[in-house]
GROMACS .gro file of C-alpha atoms in nm:
model
  198
    1UNK     CA    1  -1.992  -1.331  -2.653
    2UNK     CA    2  -1.951  -1.698  -2.703
    3UNK     CA    3  -2.211  -1.791  -2.445
    4UNK     CA    4  -1.921  -2.011  -2.270
    5UNK     CA    5  -1.786  -1.925  -1.908
    6UNK     CA    6  -1.488  -2.021  -1.714
    7UNK     CA    7  -1.401  -2.089  -1.363
    8UNK     CA    8  -1.173  -1.835  -1.212
    9UNK     CA    9  -0.917  -1.947  -0.946
   10UNK     CA   10  -0.750  -1.687  -0.748
   11UNK     CA   11  -0.582  -1.805  -0.417
   12UNK     CA   12  -0.449  -1.558  -0.156
   13UNK     CA   13  -0.121  -1.737  -0.156
   14UNK     CA   14  -0.092  -1.714  -0.525
   15UNK     CA   15  -0.160  -1.336  -0.505
   16UNK     CA   16   0.085  -1.276  -0.230
   17UNK     CA   17   0.366  -1.470  -0.427
   18UNK     CA   18   0.275  -1.273  -0.749
   19UNK     CA   19   0.331  -0.940  -0.542
   20UNK     CA   20   0.695  -1.070  -0.535
   21UNK     CA   21   0.759  -0.977  -0.881
   22UNK     CA   22   1.060  -0.753  -0.831
   23UNK     CA   23   1.228  -0.946  -0.551
   24UNK     CA   24   1.150  -1.286  -0.723
   25UNK     CA   25   1.306  -1.143  -1.044
   26UNK     CA   26   1.640  -1.067  -0.846
   27UNK     CA   27   1.613  -1.394  -0.674
   28UNK     CA   28   1.583  -1.588  -1.019
   29UNK     CA   29   1.863  -1.394  -1.164
   30UNK     CA   30   2.121  -1.412  -0.859
   31UNK     CA   31   1.977  -1.722  -0.675
   32UNK     CA   32   2.067  -1.520  -0.372
   33UNK     CA   33   1.804  -1.436  -0.099
   34UNK     CA   34   1.764  -1.072  -0.066
   35UNK     CA   35   1.860  -0.839   0.202
   36UNK     CA   36   1.563  -0.692   0.388
   37UNK     CA   37   1.528  -0.315   0.322
   38UNK     CA   38   1.197  -0.266   0.534
   39UNK     CA   39   1.002  -0.028   0.327
   40UNK     CA   40   1.283   0.032   0.066
   41UNK     CA   41   1.266  -0.090  -0.303
   42UNK     CA   42   1.549  -0.331  -0.370
   43UNK     CA   43   1.659  -0.182  -0.684
   44UNK     CA   44   1.562   0.187  -0.679
   45UNK     CA   45   1.673   0.428  -0.415
   46UNK     CA   46   1.504   0.634  -0.290
   47UNK     CA   47   1.174   0.452  -0.317
   48UNK     CA   48   1.050   0.410   0.056
   49UNK     CA   49   0.891   0.565   0.357
   50UNK     CA   50   1.050   0.871   0.486
   51UNK     CA   51   0.973   1.055   0.836
   52UNK     CA   52   0.883   1.426   0.825
   53UNK     CA   53   0.838   1.689   1.089
   54UNK     CA   54   0.472   1.535   1.168
   55UNK     CA   55   0.370   1.212   0.975
   56UNK     CA   56   0.554   1.006   0.709
   57UNK     CA   57   0.541   1.025   0.340
   58UNK     CA   58   0.622   0.762   0.060
   59UNK     CA   59   0.880   0.894  -0.190
   60UNK     CA   60   0.911   0.697  -0.519
   61UNK     CA   61   1.177   0.855  -0.720
   62UNK     CA   62   1.193   0.658  -1.054
   63UNK     CA   63   1.466   0.817  -1.228
   64UNK     CA   64   1.789   1.070  -1.188
   65UNK     CA   65   1.590   1.344  -1.307
   66UNK     CA   66   1.320   1.295  -1.038
   67UNK     CA   67   1.612   1.254  -0.780
   68UNK     CA   68   1.758   1.593  -0.873
   69UNK     CA   69   1.429   1.754  -0.843
   70UNK     CA   70   1.387   1.589  -0.509
   71UNK     CA   71   1.718   1.721  -0.373
   72UNK     CA   72   1.638   2.068  -0.512
   73UNK     CA   73   1.299   2.095  -0.356
   74UNK     CA   74   1.413   1.981  -0.012
   75UNK     CA   75   1.701   2.254  -0.027
   76UNK     CA   76   1.977   2.002  -0.068
   77UNK     CA   77   2.090   2.020  -0.419
   78UNK     CA   78   2.441   1.900  -0.323
   79UNK     CA   79   2.322   1.549  -0.267
   80UNK     CA   80   2.229   1.522  -0.627
   81UNK     CA   81   2.553   1.668  -0.716
   82UNK     CA   82   2.748   1.433  -0.524
   83UNK     CA   83   2.895   1.171  -0.786
   84UNK     CA   84   2.799   0.867  -0.541
   85UNK     CA   85   2.453   0.963  -0.561
   86UNK     CA   86   2.405   1.083  -0.912
   87UNK     CA   87   2.284   0.775  -1.071
   88UNK     CA   88   2.028   0.516  -0.933
   89UNK     CA   89   2.303   0.248  -0.925
   90UNK     CA   90   2.536   0.466  -0.708
   91UNK     CA   91   2.233   0.536  -0.486
   92UNK     CA   92   2.163   0.171  -0.442
   93UNK     CA   93   2.541   0.101  -0.384
   94UNK     CA   94   2.536   0.404  -0.117
   95UNK     CA   95   2.167   0.341  -0.004
   96UNK     CA   96   2.247   0.427   0.385
   97UNK     CA   97   2.436   0.765   0.304
   98UNK     CA   98   2.160   0.894   0.095
   99UNK     CA   99   1.882   0.786   0.276
  100UNK     CA  100   2.015   0.940   0.597
  101UNK     CA  101   2.080   1.258   0.412
  102UNK     CA  102   1.730   1.268   0.262
  103UNK     CA  103   1.563   1.186   0.618
  104UNK     CA  104   1.753   1.468   0.769
  105UNK     CA  105   1.614   1.725   0.538
  106UNK     CA  106   1.275   1.581   0.517
  107UNK     CA  107   1.237   1.594   0.897
  108UNK     CA  108   1.245   1.989   0.876
  109UNK     CA  109   0.869   2.038   0.768
  110UNK     CA  110   0.550   1.840   0.774
  111UNK     CA  111   0.391   1.594   0.528
  112UNK     CA  112   0.143   1.810   0.380
  113UNK     CA  113   0.422   2.076   0.279
  114UNK     CA  114   0.646   1.794   0.124
  115UNK     CA  115   0.349   1.619  -0.059
  116UNK     CA  116   0.254   1.941  -0.202
  117UNK     CA  117   0.601   2.082  -0.310
  118UNK     CA  118   0.725   1.761  -0.434
  119UNK     CA  119   0.408   1.675  -0.629
  120UNK     CA  120   0.428   2.028  -0.791
  121UNK     CA  121   0.764   1.922  -0.939
  122UNK     CA  122   0.667   1.572  -1.058
  123UNK     CA  123   0.841   1.378  -0.782
  124UNK     CA  124   0.614   1.091  -0.692
  125UNK     CA  125   0.510   1.086  -0.330
  126UNK     CA  126   0.207   1.050  -0.106
  127UNK     CA  127   0.111   1.048   0.261
  128UNK     CA  128   0.129   0.732   0.479
  129UNK     CA  129  -0.205   0.739   0.618
  130UNK     CA  130  -0.319   0.584   0.964
  131UNK     CA  131  -0.650   0.381   0.908
  132UNK     CA  132  -0.858   0.656   1.048
  133UNK     CA  133  -0.696   0.890   0.773
  134UNK     CA  134  -0.769   0.612   0.508
  135UNK     CA  135  -1.157   0.602   0.593
  136UNK     CA  136  -1.179   0.986   0.591
  137UNK     CA  137  -1.012   1.005   0.230
  138UNK     CA  138  -1.250   1.166  -0.009
  139UNK     CA  139  -1.162   0.884  -0.278
  140UNK     CA  140  -1.226   0.605  -0.014
  141UNK     CA  141  -1.572   0.771   0.045
  142UNK     CA  142  -1.650   0.825  -0.309
  143UNK     CA  143  -1.574   0.466  -0.376
  144UNK     CA  144  -1.799   0.357  -0.104
  145UNK     CA  145  -1.539   0.131   0.059
  146UNK     CA  146  -1.703   0.112   0.398
  147UNK     CA  147  -2.055  -0.040   0.430
  148UNK     CA  148  -2.278  -0.020   0.731
  149UNK     CA  149  -2.474  -0.324   0.831
  150UNK     CA  150  -2.736  -0.359   1.086
  151UNK     CA  151  -2.636  -0.568   1.387
  152UNK     CA  152  -2.838  -0.672   1.695
  153UNK     CA  153  -2.588  -0.657   1.944
  154UNK     CA  154  -2.368  -0.354   1.822
  155UNK     CA  155  -2.384  -0.024   2.002
  156UNK     CA  156  -2.630   0.178   1.796
  157UNK     CA  157  -2.764  -0.131   1.614
  158UNK     CA  158  -2.501  -0.121   1.328
  159UNK     CA  159  -2.120  -0.207   1.253
  160UNK     CA  160  -1.910  -0.061   0.978
  161UNK     CA  161  -1.739  -0.336   0.745
  162UNK     CA  162  -1.526  -0.313   0.440
  163UNK     CA  163  -1.669  -0.340   0.107
  164UNK     CA  164  -1.584  -0.570  -0.173
  165UNK     CA  165  -1.343  -0.380  -0.375
  166UNK     CA  166  -1.473  -0.569  -0.696
  167UNK     CA  167  -1.735  -0.394  -0.882
  168UNK     CA  168  -1.952  -0.556  -1.139
  169UNK     CA  169  -2.165  -0.364  -1.361
  170UNK     CA  170  -2.426  -0.635  -1.402
  171UNK     CA  171  -2.427  -0.808  -1.072
  172UNK     CA  172  -2.336  -0.569  -0.807
  173UNK     CA  173  -2.226  -0.713  -0.467
  174UNK     CA  174  -2.538  -0.747  -0.224
  175UNK     CA  175  -2.477  -0.707   0.138
  176UNK     CA  176  -2.739  -0.901   0.290
  177UNK     CA  177  -2.601  -1.060   0.617
  178UNK     CA  178  -2.451  -0.904   0.924
  179UNK     CA  179  -2.141  -1.043   1.059
  180UNK     CA  180  -2.236  -1.340   1.302
  181UNK     CA  181  -2.171  -1.339   1.676
  182UNK     CA  182  -1.956  -1.617   1.797
  183UNK     CA  183  -2.109  -1.966   1.739
  184UNK     CA  184  -2.414  -1.797   1.593
  185UNK     CA  185  -2.422  -2.067   1.321
  186UNK     CA  186  -2.251  -2.326   1.484
  187UNK     CA  187  -2.543  -2.560   1.462
  188UNK     CA  188  -2.598  -2.507   1.088
  189UNK     CA  189  -2.238  -2.553   1.039
  190UNK     CA  190  -2.203  -2.889   1.219
  191UNK     CA  191  -2.518  -3.026   1.067
  192UNK     CA  192  -2.469  -2.895   0.717
  193UNK     CA  193  -2.086  -2.961   0.684
  194UNK     CA  194  -2.012  -3.228   0.931
  195UNK     CA  195  -2.356  -3.424   0.932
  196UNK     CA  196  -2.354  -3.366   1.301
  197UNK     CA  197  -2.714  -3.313   1.442
  198UNK     CA  198  -2.648  -3.248   1.803
   0.00000   0.00000   0.00000
């Protein structure tokens, strides 16, 4: 409590670059551009999206014990017993083979089955949601991540917009202005920012 403040500078570009932490570390170490793995993690296998009988799931196996539990739970313990796949280093080296075997097994049942079964044995996983599923999620609703704003041109007189994810205890975000129509503030922008009084 010094009574002093500071300017906080966070750019979108800086944030995106900072999200490269794992990939950037590999690049700084090897000076080689990484191969693209789609949704896969460059250093951990399996750590990616997998199709199921209906909707996809993400599986994020962080160690060899979790990998064994994954294989046992999907009814394929022999995958974990294969010396090529017994360690993460081996799975990274033989990525395509292990991923193919897991995909085949995971396609046998739907995502709700796998998320429940894998979660019960401590294998990190979760559903890959569509946007309609995201906005029906109980936690998203609880966190009030959607705000309804009045809008003079919208059907029903209102539009839904995303809420600000930053929550401040003393100065909560206020949603005062509805999304503008095209060119709604053109005169003000030209006048105030460009000095043009047309």
